[in-house]
Short mmCIF file of C-alpha atoms and ligand atoms in Angstrom, two decimals:
data_model
loop_
_atom_site.label_atom_id
_atom_site.label_comp_id
_atom_site.label_asym_id
_atom_site.label_seq_id
_atom_site.Cartn_x
_atom_site.Cartn_y
_atom_site.Cartn_z
CA MET K 273 -0.01 -0.06 -0.05
CA SER K 274 1.42 3.31 -1.03
CA GLU K 275 -1.32 5.44 0.77
CA GLY K 276 0.23 8.08 3.09
CA LYS K 277 3.78 7.46 1.82
CA PRO K 278 5.85 9.26 -0.73
CA ILE K 279 6.02 7.46 -4.14
CA THR K 280 9.18 7.40 -6.30
CA CYS K 281 8.26 7.39 -9.97
CA THR K 282 9.34 8.66 -13.45
CA ALA K 283 8.51 12.17 -14.52
CA ALA K 284 9.57 14.55 -17.34
CA VAL K 285 10.92 17.74 -15.66
CA ALA K 286 11.11 21.08 -17.42
CA TYR K 287 14.28 22.54 -15.78
CA GLU K 288 14.77 25.41 -18.15
CA ALA K 289 12.84 27.24 -20.85
CA GLY K 290 13.62 26.18 -24.39
CA LYS K 291 15.43 23.01 -23.37
CA PRO K 292 14.19 19.42 -23.69
CA LEU K 293 12.47 17.83 -20.71
CA THR K 294 14.59 15.67 -18.35
CA VAL K 295 13.08 12.20 -17.78
CA GLU K 296 14.08 11.20 -14.29
CA GLU K 297 12.94 9.66 -11.06
CA ILE K 298 11.19 12.01 -8.67
CA VAL K 299 9.40 11.74 -5.37
CA VAL K 300 5.69 12.59 -5.08
CA ASP K 301 4.38 13.27 -1.60
CA PRO K 302 1.03 11.95 -0.36
CA PRO K 303 -1.90 14.13 -0.84
CA LYS K 304 -2.74 16.66 2.05
CA ALA K 305 -6.29 17.58 3.00
CA HIS K 306 -8.58 18.27 -0.01
CA GLU K 307 -5.93 16.81 -2.36
CA VAL K 308 -5.85 13.76 -4.59
CA ARG K 309 -2.96 11.62 -5.79
CA ILE K 310 -3.51 10.26 -9.28
CA LYS K 311 -1.66 7.45 -11.08
CA VAL K 312 -1.49 9.13 -14.47
CA GLU K 313 -2.17 6.44 -17.24
CA TYR K 314 -2.11 8.50 -20.36
CA THR K 315 -1.44 12.12 -21.19
CA ALA K 316 -1.32 14.02 -24.49
CA VAL K 317 0.81 17.03 -25.28
CA CYS K 318 -1.07 20.27 -25.92
CA HIS K 319 0.28 23.22 -27.82
CA THR K 320 0.07 25.18 -24.53
CA ASP K 321 2.60 22.90 -22.94
CA ALA K 322 5.07 23.70 -25.74
CA TYR K 323 4.12 27.44 -25.34
CA THR K 324 5.06 27.42 -21.70
CA LEU K 325 8.28 25.34 -22.21
CA SER K 326 9.36 27.83 -24.83
CA GLY K 327 9.54 30.57 -22.26
CA VAL K 328 6.91 33.01 -23.56
CA ASP K 329 4.25 32.27 -20.96
CA PRO K 330 4.12 35.13 -18.39
CA GLU K 331 3.18 32.42 -15.73
CA GLY K 332 5.84 29.96 -16.88
CA ALA K 333 8.18 28.94 -14.05
CA PHE K 334 10.92 26.43 -13.77
CA PRO K 335 11.78 23.69 -12.71
CA SER K 336 8.27 22.36 -13.16
CA ILE K 337 6.29 19.35 -14.33
CA LEU K 338 4.12 20.32 -17.21
CA GLY K 339 1.20 18.48 -18.80
CA HIS K 340 -2.55 19.20 -18.43
CA GLU K 341 -4.34 16.75 -20.83
CA GLY K 342 -4.24 13.62 -18.74
CA ALA K 343 -6.37 10.80 -17.34
CA GLY K 344 -5.65 8.15 -14.81
CA VAL K 345 -6.75 6.29 -11.61
CA VAL K 346 -6.96 7.79 -8.09
CA GLU K 347 -4.22 6.22 -5.99
CA SER K 348 -5.25 7.92 -2.65
CA VAL K 349 -6.99 10.96 -1.29
CA GLY K 350 -6.29 13.32 1.45
CA GLU K 351 -8.51 14.20 4.48
CA GLY K 352 -11.88 15.70 3.59
CA VAL K 353 -11.98 14.62 -0.09
CA THR K 354 -15.56 13.42 -0.91
CA ASN K 355 -15.86 13.84 -4.72
CA VAL K 356 -13.50 11.01 -5.72
CA LYS K 357 -11.96 7.87 -4.05
CA ALA K 358 -9.20 5.48 -4.63
CA GLY K 359 -9.67 3.41 -7.82
CA ASP K 360 -11.88 5.99 -9.49
CA HIS K 361 -11.06 6.78 -13.10
CA VAL K 362 -10.48 10.49 -13.49
CA ILE K 363 -9.59 13.40 -15.69
CA ALA K 364 -7.42 16.25 -14.31
CA LEU K 365 -9.03 19.70 -14.73
CA TYR K 366 -6.96 22.76 -15.36
CA THR K 367 -10.08 24.75 -14.92
CA ALA K 368 -11.25 23.85 -11.39
CA GLU K 369 -14.84 23.83 -10.24
CA CYS K 370 -15.37 24.35 -6.45
CA LYS K 371 -19.16 25.03 -6.83
CA GLU K 372 -18.86 27.49 -3.92
CA CYS K 373 -16.92 30.61 -5.07
CA LYS K 374 -18.37 33.73 -6.56
CA PHE K 375 -17.43 32.62 -10.08
CA CYS K 376 -18.85 29.09 -9.71
CA LYS K 377 -22.14 30.45 -8.15
CA SER K 378 -22.48 33.19 -10.73
CA GLY K 379 -23.98 30.98 -13.44
CA LYS K 380 -22.05 33.17 -15.86
CA THR K 381 -18.60 31.54 -16.24
CA ASN K 382 -16.78 28.27 -15.92
CA LEU K 383 -13.79 30.13 -14.38
CA CYS K 384 -13.35 29.16 -10.68
CA GLY K 385 -11.58 31.39 -8.16
CA SER K 386 -10.81 28.69 -5.57
CA VAL K 387 -7.27 27.54 -6.52
CA ARG K 388 -6.40 29.80 -9.58
CA ALA K 389 -3.99 32.05 -7.79
CA THR K 390 -1.78 29.34 -6.31
CA GLN K 391 -2.16 27.31 -9.52
CA GLY K 392 -0.60 30.15 -11.48
CA LYS K 393 2.34 30.20 -9.10
CA GLY K 394 2.91 26.42 -9.57
CA VAL K 395 2.03 25.33 -6.04
CA MET K 396 -0.76 23.55 -4.22
CA PRO K 397 -3.38 25.66 -2.51
CA ASP K 398 -1.33 25.58 0.75
CA GLY K 399 1.54 27.20 -1.07
CA THR K 400 3.86 24.19 -1.27
CA SER K 401 4.77 21.49 -3.76
CA ARG K 402 4.32 17.79 -3.70
CA PHE K 403 7.07 17.14 -6.16
CA HIS K 404 10.81 16.81 -5.37
CA ASN K 405 13.75 15.64 -7.41
CA LYS K 406 16.40 13.21 -6.11
CA LYS K 407 18.51 16.16 -4.98
CA GLY K 408 15.65 17.22 -2.67
CA GLU K 409 14.77 20.23 -4.65
CA ASP K 410 11.10 21.24 -5.00
CA LEU K 411 9.62 21.01 -8.48
CA LEU K 412 6.72 23.29 -9.43
CA HIS K 413 3.19 22.07 -10.45
CA PHE K 414 1.66 23.35 -13.75
CA MET K 415 -1.95 24.46 -14.51
CA GLY K 416 -3.11 22.48 -11.44
CA CYS K 417 -2.49 19.11 -13.25
CA SER K 418 1.20 18.17 -14.01
CA THR K 419 0.35 15.14 -15.96
CA PHE K 420 3.90 14.53 -17.24
CA SER K 421 4.50 12.34 -14.20
CA GLN K 422 3.48 8.85 -13.40
CA TYR K 423 1.91 10.16 -10.27
CA THR K 424 0.58 13.64 -9.66
CA VAL K 425 -1.23 15.47 -6.79
CA VAL K 426 -4.09 17.83 -7.57
CA ALA K 427 -6.71 19.76 -5.55
CA ASP K 428 -9.99 17.89 -5.17
CA VAL K 429 -11.68 20.73 -7.08
CA SER K 430 -9.40 19.95 -9.99
CA VAL K 431 -10.45 16.46 -10.73
CA VAL K 432 -13.56 14.69 -12.00
CA ALA K 433 -14.41 10.97 -11.93
CA ILE K 434 -15.68 9.47 -15.10
CA ASP K 435 -17.31 6.30 -16.31
CA PRO K 436 -14.76 3.47 -15.75
CA LYS K 437 -15.75 1.89 -19.04
CA ALA K 438 -14.41 4.86 -20.99
CA PRO K 439 -10.88 4.20 -22.30
CA LEU K 440 -8.40 6.50 -20.55
CA ASP K 441 -6.11 6.49 -23.57
CA LYS K 442 -8.76 8.38 -25.42
CA THR K 443 -10.58 10.36 -22.73
CA CYS K 444 -7.33 12.10 -21.70
CA LEU K 445 -8.00 14.28 -24.75
CA LEU K 446 -11.11 15.68 -22.95
CA GLY K 447 -8.70 17.24 -20.44
CA CYS K 448 -8.13 20.05 -22.83
CA GLY K 449 -8.12 20.27 -26.71
CA VAL K 450 -11.34 18.51 -27.67
CA THR K 451 -13.41 19.93 -24.76
CA THR K 452 -12.01 23.40 -25.44
CA GLY K 453 -12.83 23.66 -29.08
CA TYR K 454 -16.20 21.73 -28.87
CA GLY K 455 -17.37 23.80 -25.86
CA ALA K 456 -16.28 27.03 -27.47
CA ALA K 457 -18.71 26.26 -30.26
CA VAL K 458 -21.66 24.79 -28.26
CA LYS K 459 -21.41 26.81 -25.08
CA THR K 460 -19.38 30.00 -25.40
CA ALA K 461 -20.73 30.88 -28.98
CA ASP K 462 -23.90 28.64 -28.60
CA VAL K 463 -23.84 28.25 -32.44
CA GLN K 464 -27.37 27.68 -33.77
CA LYS K 465 -28.77 25.78 -36.74
CA GLY K 466 -28.08 27.74 -39.96
CA ASP K 467 -25.35 29.98 -38.51
CA THR K 468 -22.13 30.66 -40.55
CA VAL K 469 -18.86 30.04 -38.85
CA ALA K 470 -15.23 30.40 -39.64
CA ILE K 471 -12.37 28.75 -37.69
CA PHE K 472 -8.79 30.06 -37.92
CA GLY K 473 -6.32 27.28 -37.15
CA ALA K 474 -7.18 23.66 -37.72
CA GLY K 475 -5.27 21.93 -34.79
CA THR K 476 -7.12 19.71 -32.29
CA VAL K 477 -8.79 22.94 -30.78
CA GLY K 478 -9.89 24.31 -34.15
CA LEU K 479 -11.08 21.01 -35.46
CA SER K 480 -13.12 20.54 -32.32
CA VAL K 481 -14.79 23.85 -33.00
CA VAL K 482 -15.63 22.49 -36.41
CA GLN K 483 -17.13 19.42 -34.79
CA GLY K 484 -19.29 21.49 -32.40
CA ALA K 485 -20.46 23.88 -35.23
CA HIS K 486 -21.36 20.76 -37.38
CA VAL K 487 -23.29 19.07 -34.58
CA ARG K 488 -25.24 22.34 -34.09
CA GLY K 489 -26.15 22.40 -37.83
CA ALA K 490 -24.16 25.48 -39.00
CA SER K 491 -24.80 26.13 -42.62
CA LYS K 492 -21.33 27.19 -43.53
CA ILE K 493 -18.15 26.11 -41.65
CA ILE K 494 -15.07 27.72 -43.21
CA VAL K 495 -11.67 26.58 -42.02
CA VAL K 496 -8.73 28.92 -42.63
CA ASP K 497 -5.33 27.41 -42.16
CA ILE K 498 -1.85 28.10 -43.78
CA ASN K 499 -1.21 24.33 -43.88
CA ASP K 500 -2.95 22.43 -46.71
CA GLN K 501 -2.46 19.14 -44.84
CA LYS K 502 -5.35 20.40 -42.53
CA LYS K 503 -7.89 20.50 -45.49
CA GLN K 504 -8.89 16.73 -45.46
CA TRP K 505 -9.22 16.71 -41.62
CA SER K 506 -11.36 19.88 -41.69
CA LEU K 507 -13.78 18.35 -44.23
CA ASP K 508 -13.81 15.13 -42.22
CA PHE K 509 -14.87 16.95 -39.06
CA GLY K 510 -17.68 18.77 -40.92
CA ALA K 511 -16.14 21.88 -42.59
CA THR K 512 -17.93 23.00 -45.79
CA ASP K 513 -14.94 24.99 -47.04
CA PHE K 514 -11.20 25.31 -46.65
CA VAL K 515 -9.16 28.39 -47.35
CA ASN K 516 -5.40 28.63 -47.32
CA PRO K 517 -4.69 32.45 -46.95
CA SER K 518 -1.16 32.00 -48.17
CA LYS K 519 -2.29 30.85 -51.61
CA GLY K 520 -6.15 30.96 -51.88
CA LEU K 521 -6.50 34.69 -52.31
CA LYS K 522 -6.76 36.93 -55.40
CA ASP K 523 -4.13 39.74 -55.92
CA GLY K 524 -4.80 42.42 -53.34
CA GLN K 525 -7.49 40.38 -51.62
CA THR K 526 -7.21 39.90 -47.78
CA ILE K 527 -8.53 36.97 -45.88
CA VAL K 528 -11.20 39.26 -44.44
CA ASP K 529 -12.30 40.34 -47.95
CA LYS K 530 -12.47 36.68 -49.00
CA LEU K 531 -14.52 35.56 -46.02
CA VAL K 532 -16.92 38.62 -46.33
CA GLU K 533 -17.37 37.73 -50.05
CA MET K 534 -18.04 34.05 -49.30
CA THR K 535 -20.72 34.90 -46.69
CA ASP K 536 -22.59 37.80 -48.07
CA GLY K 537 -21.21 40.36 -45.56
CA GLY K 538 -19.39 38.31 -42.86
CA LEU K 539 -19.83 35.55 -40.40
CA ASP K 540 -22.07 34.99 -37.50
CA PHE K 541 -19.18 33.45 -35.51
CA THR K 542 -15.45 33.30 -35.97
CA PHE K 543 -12.84 31.55 -33.70
CA ASP K 544 -9.24 32.14 -33.33
CA CYS K 545 -7.42 28.82 -32.66
CA THR K 546 -3.92 29.94 -33.60
CA GLY K 547 -2.79 32.26 -30.72
CA ASN K 548 -1.63 34.77 -33.46
CA THR K 549 -2.74 38.27 -32.61
CA ASP K 550 -2.89 39.35 -36.32
CA VAL K 551 -5.13 36.43 -36.99
CA MET K 552 -7.40 37.42 -33.99
CA ARG K 553 -7.87 40.83 -35.77
CA SER K 554 -8.77 39.24 -39.07
CA ALA K 555 -11.22 36.92 -37.20
CA LEU K 556 -12.94 39.86 -35.58
CA GLU K 557 -13.09 41.88 -38.76
CA ALA K 558 -14.55 38.97 -40.74
CA CYS K 559 -17.56 38.95 -38.50
CA HIS K 560 -20.89 40.30 -39.84
CA LYS K 561 -21.68 43.98 -39.02
CA GLY K 562 -24.40 44.29 -36.29
CA TRP K 563 -24.11 40.90 -34.66
CA GLY K 564 -21.00 38.84 -35.57
CA GLN K 565 -19.11 37.40 -32.60
CA SER K 566 -15.37 36.41 -32.56
CA ILE K 567 -14.21 33.99 -29.93
CA ILE K 568 -10.54 34.11 -28.99
CA ILE K 569 -9.26 30.58 -27.87
CA GLY K 570 -5.65 30.78 -28.91
CA VAL K 571 -3.05 31.73 -26.27
CA ALA K 572 -0.66 34.51 -27.30
CA ALA K 573 2.94 35.13 -26.10
CA ALA K 574 3.79 37.53 -23.32
CA GLY K 575 3.73 41.13 -24.54
CA LYS K 576 1.35 40.50 -27.44
CA GLU K 577 -1.78 42.60 -27.68
CA ILE K 578 -4.80 42.68 -29.83
CA SER K 579 -6.01 45.68 -31.75
CA THR K 580 -8.66 46.78 -34.17
CA ARG K 581 -10.48 50.09 -34.90
CA PRO K 582 -13.09 50.63 -32.24
CA PHE K 583 -15.50 51.26 -35.10
CA GLN K 584 -15.47 47.53 -35.62
CA LEU K 585 -17.15 47.16 -32.18
CA VAL K 586 -19.29 50.23 -32.39
CA THR K 587 -20.81 48.75 -35.45
CA GLY K 588 -21.87 45.58 -33.58
CA ARG K 589 -19.08 43.00 -33.71
CA VAL K 590 -18.34 41.39 -30.45
CA TRP K 591 -14.93 40.19 -29.18
CA LYS K 592 -15.16 37.34 -26.61
CA GLY K 593 -12.72 34.77 -25.08
CA SER K 594 -13.17 31.13 -24.12
CA ALA K 595 -11.24 29.03 -21.56
CA PHE K 596 -11.75 25.22 -21.57
CA GLY K 597 -14.70 25.89 -23.88
CA GLY K 598 -16.71 27.44 -21.11
CA ILE K 599 -17.20 23.85 -19.73
CA LYS K 600 -17.52 23.32 -15.99
CA GLY K 601 -15.41 20.30 -15.53
CA ARG K 602 -16.95 18.58 -12.59
CA SER K 603 -20.56 19.22 -13.63
CA GLU K 604 -20.33 18.71 -17.32
CA MET K 605 -17.47 16.25 -18.15
CA GLY K 606 -19.71 13.22 -17.54
CA GLY K 607 -22.00 14.35 -20.35
CA LEU K 608 -19.10 14.71 -22.75
CA VAL K 609 -17.80 11.24 -21.81
CA SER K 610 -21.26 9.74 -22.52
CA ASP K 611 -21.49 11.50 -25.68
CA TYR K 612 -18.21 10.05 -26.62
CA MET K 613 -19.21 6.48 -25.49
CA ASP K 614 -22.47 6.90 -27.48
CA GLY K 615 -20.59 7.83 -30.69
CA LYS K 616 -21.90 11.41 -30.64
CA LEU K 617 -18.49 13.07 -29.98
CA LYS K 618 -15.43 12.25 -31.93
CA VAL K 619 -12.24 11.90 -29.81
CA ASP K 620 -10.24 8.91 -31.26
CA GLU K 621 -9.90 10.72 -34.56
CA PHE K 622 -7.58 13.28 -32.99
CA ILE K 623 -4.97 10.77 -31.98
CA THR K 624 -2.46 10.74 -34.76
CA HIS K 625 0.53 9.47 -32.79
CA ARG K 626 1.21 7.30 -29.80
CA ARG K 627 4.47 7.06 -27.92
CA GLY K 628 5.89 5.66 -24.63
CA PHE K 629 6.30 8.36 -21.86
CA THR K 630 10.05 8.29 -21.99
CA ASP K 631 9.81 9.51 -25.65
CA ILE K 632 8.10 12.66 -24.56
CA ASN K 633 10.56 15.01 -26.23
CA SER K 634 9.68 13.43 -29.63
CA ALA K 635 6.05 14.17 -28.83
CA PHE K 636 6.90 17.92 -28.56
CA GLU K 637 8.66 17.52 -31.89
CA ASP K 638 5.51 15.92 -33.37
CA LEU K 639 3.61 19.15 -32.54
CA HIS K 640 5.55 20.99 -35.11
CA HIS K 641 4.56 18.75 -37.97
CA GLY K 642 1.36 19.15 -40.00
CA ASP K 643 0.60 15.46 -39.77
CA CYS K 644 0.06 15.57 -36.02
CA LEU K 645 -3.06 16.53 -34.07
CA ARG K 646 -2.32 14.81 -30.72
CA THR K 647 0.28 12.43 -29.53
CA VAL K 648 -0.86 10.29 -26.67
CA LEU K 649 1.88 9.12 -24.20
CA ASP K 650 1.54 5.85 -22.35
CA LEU K 651 2.90 6.51 -18.84
CA SER K 652 3.59 2.75 -18.26
CA LYS K 653 6.39 2.74 -21.03
P1 NAD R 207 -1.98 23.43 -33.01
O1 NAD R 207 -0.71 24.07 -33.19
O2 NAD R 207 -2.21 22.04 -33.22
O3 NAD R 207 -2.93 24.16 -34.17
C1 NAD R 207 -2.82 25.44 -34.63
C2 NAD R 207 -3.18 25.49 -36.12
O4 NAD R 207 -3.13 26.86 -36.50
C3 NAD R 207 -2.22 24.75 -37.05
O5 NAD R 207 -2.95 23.89 -37.92
C4 NAD R 207 -1.48 25.87 -37.86
O6 NAD R 207 -1.16 25.49 -39.12
C5 NAD R 207 -2.58 26.96 -37.83
N1 NAD R 207 -2.04 28.25 -38.01
C6 NAD R 207 -0.89 28.83 -37.57
N2 NAD R 207 -0.73 30.11 -38.02
C7 NAD R 207 -1.79 30.39 -38.72
C8 NAD R 207 -2.27 31.56 -39.44
N3 NAD R 207 -1.53 32.63 -39.51
N4 NAD R 207 -3.40 31.48 -40.17
C9 NAD R 207 -4.18 30.33 -40.10
N5 NAD R 207 -3.81 29.15 -39.46
C10 NAD R 207 -2.64 29.22 -38.82
O7 NAD R 207 -2.61 23.92 -31.65
P2 NAD R 207 -3.86 23.50 -30.85
O8 NAD R 207 -3.45 22.44 -29.80
O9 NAD R 207 -5.03 23.20 -31.74
O10 NAD R 207 -4.21 24.90 -30.01
C11 NAD R 207 -4.47 26.00 -30.62
C12 NAD R 207 -4.38 27.22 -29.74
O11 NAD R 207 -5.27 27.19 -28.68
C13 NAD R 207 -2.99 27.41 -29.03
O12 NAD R 207 -2.70 28.74 -29.07
C14 NAD R 207 -3.23 26.78 -27.71
O13 NAD R 207 -2.23 27.28 -26.78
C15 NAD R 207 -4.59 27.30 -27.47
N6 NAD R 207 -5.46 26.63 -26.44
C16 NAD R 207 -6.28 27.45 -25.77
C17 NAD R 207 -7.15 26.82 -24.83
C18 NAD R 207 -8.12 27.68 -24.05
O14 NAD R 207 -8.76 27.19 -23.08
N7 NAD R 207 -8.41 28.94 -24.39
C19 NAD R 207 -7.11 25.45 -24.57
C20 NAD R 207 -6.29 24.70 -25.42
C21 NAD R 207 -5.39 25.29 -26.29
N1 AHE R 208 -0.52 31.45 -18.50
C1 AHE R 208 -0.94 32.20 -19.67
C2 AHE R 208 -2.43 31.97 -19.88
C3 AHE R 208 -2.67 30.78 -20.68
C4 AHE R 208 -4.04 30.53 -20.94
O1 AHE R 208 -4.79 31.48 -21.40
N2 AHE R 208 -4.58 29.38 -20.69
C5 AHE R 208 -5.81 28.97 -21.09
C6 AHE R 208 -5.85 27.44 -21.14
S1 AHE R 208 -4.76 26.83 -22.38
C7 AHE R 208 -4.94 25.26 -22.32
O2 AHE R 208 -4.25 24.65 -23.28
C8 AHE R 208 -6.91 29.23 -20.00
O3 AHE R 208 -7.82 28.53 -19.67
N3 AHE R 208 -6.78 30.40 -19.42
C9 AHE R 208 -7.65 30.81 -18.33
C10 AHE R 208 -6.86 30.73 -17.04
O4 AHE R 208 -7.45 30.90 -15.96
O5 AHE R 208 -5.70 30.37 -17.12
C11 AHE R 208 -0.78 33.64 -19.39
O6 AHE R 208 -0.85 34.40 -20.41
O7 AHE R 208 -0.44 34.10 -18.30
ZN1 ZN R 209 -4.19 22.57 -23.53
#
C-alpha cells in the first residue's frame, strides 16, 4: 500500500525554458487535506505545454512538471475529499470547479476562483509543492495538473471521476483540446442551426470547434489554415470550405475580404485557434456587421496585444474569449464522456501519434509537424 507514503516514479521535468524535458525519477508526496494523488495512465501534449516550455508564458516557471491533458486512476485521497475515491477513473481539470466561489455560483462563467492564484504560481493551495527531485529540490506544479509524471497530486476541485468503461487513452484528450474547441462552439458561442462560422487554425482545438459547429447544424463552416495538410481533416470533421490564406486569395485580396465575399457580408461566428494576434484581428473583422461574434481561444505570447479600430465594435461586432470551452469540468465532463461513448462526440480521430512516456521530447517535436493533431503518451512505458 502506497497510501500516506511518498512515491518514487518517473517524470519529465522542465528544468529550463527552451530546453528538452529531463526524464528522471522524482518523489511525489502523499496528498494533504482536500488533495488527490492520481496514477496518470495517459497524457497528451497540448500546444500550450510547448508554449510554456518555450519561455513565452508570463506564468511559466521552472523547474516544473508540465502536462494538463491527462487521465488516470486515483491512488489515494487526503482528508476531507468526498468527490473521488481510490480506484476512480479520473480526468485532471486545469479549470477547477469548487461550486462555492463567486465565479462558480454566478452561473455566468466556468472560471473558478478557488485555486487559480496558487495554480498560477505552480504550487498547491497551501503554497507548497508535492514534487521533489532526487537532490531534494522542489519542482513546481503546472496548471493544477502536472500530468507529465506517473503520479501527480491535484486539488480535489481539479479532478472529475468518469465512467470506468471509458478508455483512458482516449478520454485524456477531454482534459483540454477536444473539450475546449467543442465547448467554445456549443457553449461560449452557442452556435445555432443555420449560422455561418469560420475557424482560424485547424489543430485539435480548431477541429473540435468544427465538430461543435457541425453538430449544431451550422450552414457554412469555413476553416482557414496556412497548412494544406489540414484540409482533409477539416472536411472530415464537418467543414464545408477550406481556405489557405497564403495561396487561396486573389491579388490584393485579404482573408477578411475573401470571407466577407463568401458569406454575403461576414460571419455569425469566428474563432481564433492559432494564438496569433494578427489572426485574431482578421477573425474579428470577418464578423458580420451588427451581430457577428469572434471568440479568442488561442493563447498569445507575453507582450502580445490585440487591436482593431473601435468602429468594428461600435458597429456591432463582439470580441469574446473562451477558456476550456466554457465547460464546468466537474458538472459537465460526464456528459461529454457519455456523448463520446455513444458515438456522438469524436475523440479517437484526433490521436495521430502514440508514444511511450520516456519518448516525450519526440512528442513535442510531433507538434511542429502538419501530420500531428495529438500524440498520446503511455505513462507505463
Ligand atoms: P495546433 O498548433 O495543433 O494548431 C494550430 C493551427 O493553426 C495549425 O494547424 C496551424 O497550421 C494553424 N495556423 C498557424 N498560424 C496560422 C495563421 N496565421 N493562419 C491560419 N492558421 C494558422 O494547436 P492546438 O493544440 O489546436 O491549440 C490552438 C491554440 O489554442 C494554441 O494557441 C493553444 O495554446 C490554445 N489553447 C487554448 C485553450 C483555451 O482554453 N483557451 C485550450 C487549449 C489550447
Ligand atoms: N498562462 C498564460 C495563460 C494561458 C491561458 O490562457 N490558458 C488557457 C488554457 S490553455 C490550455 O491549453 C486558459 O484557460 N486560461 C484561463 C486561465 O485561468 O488560465 C498567461 O498568459 O498568463
Ligand atoms: Zn491545452
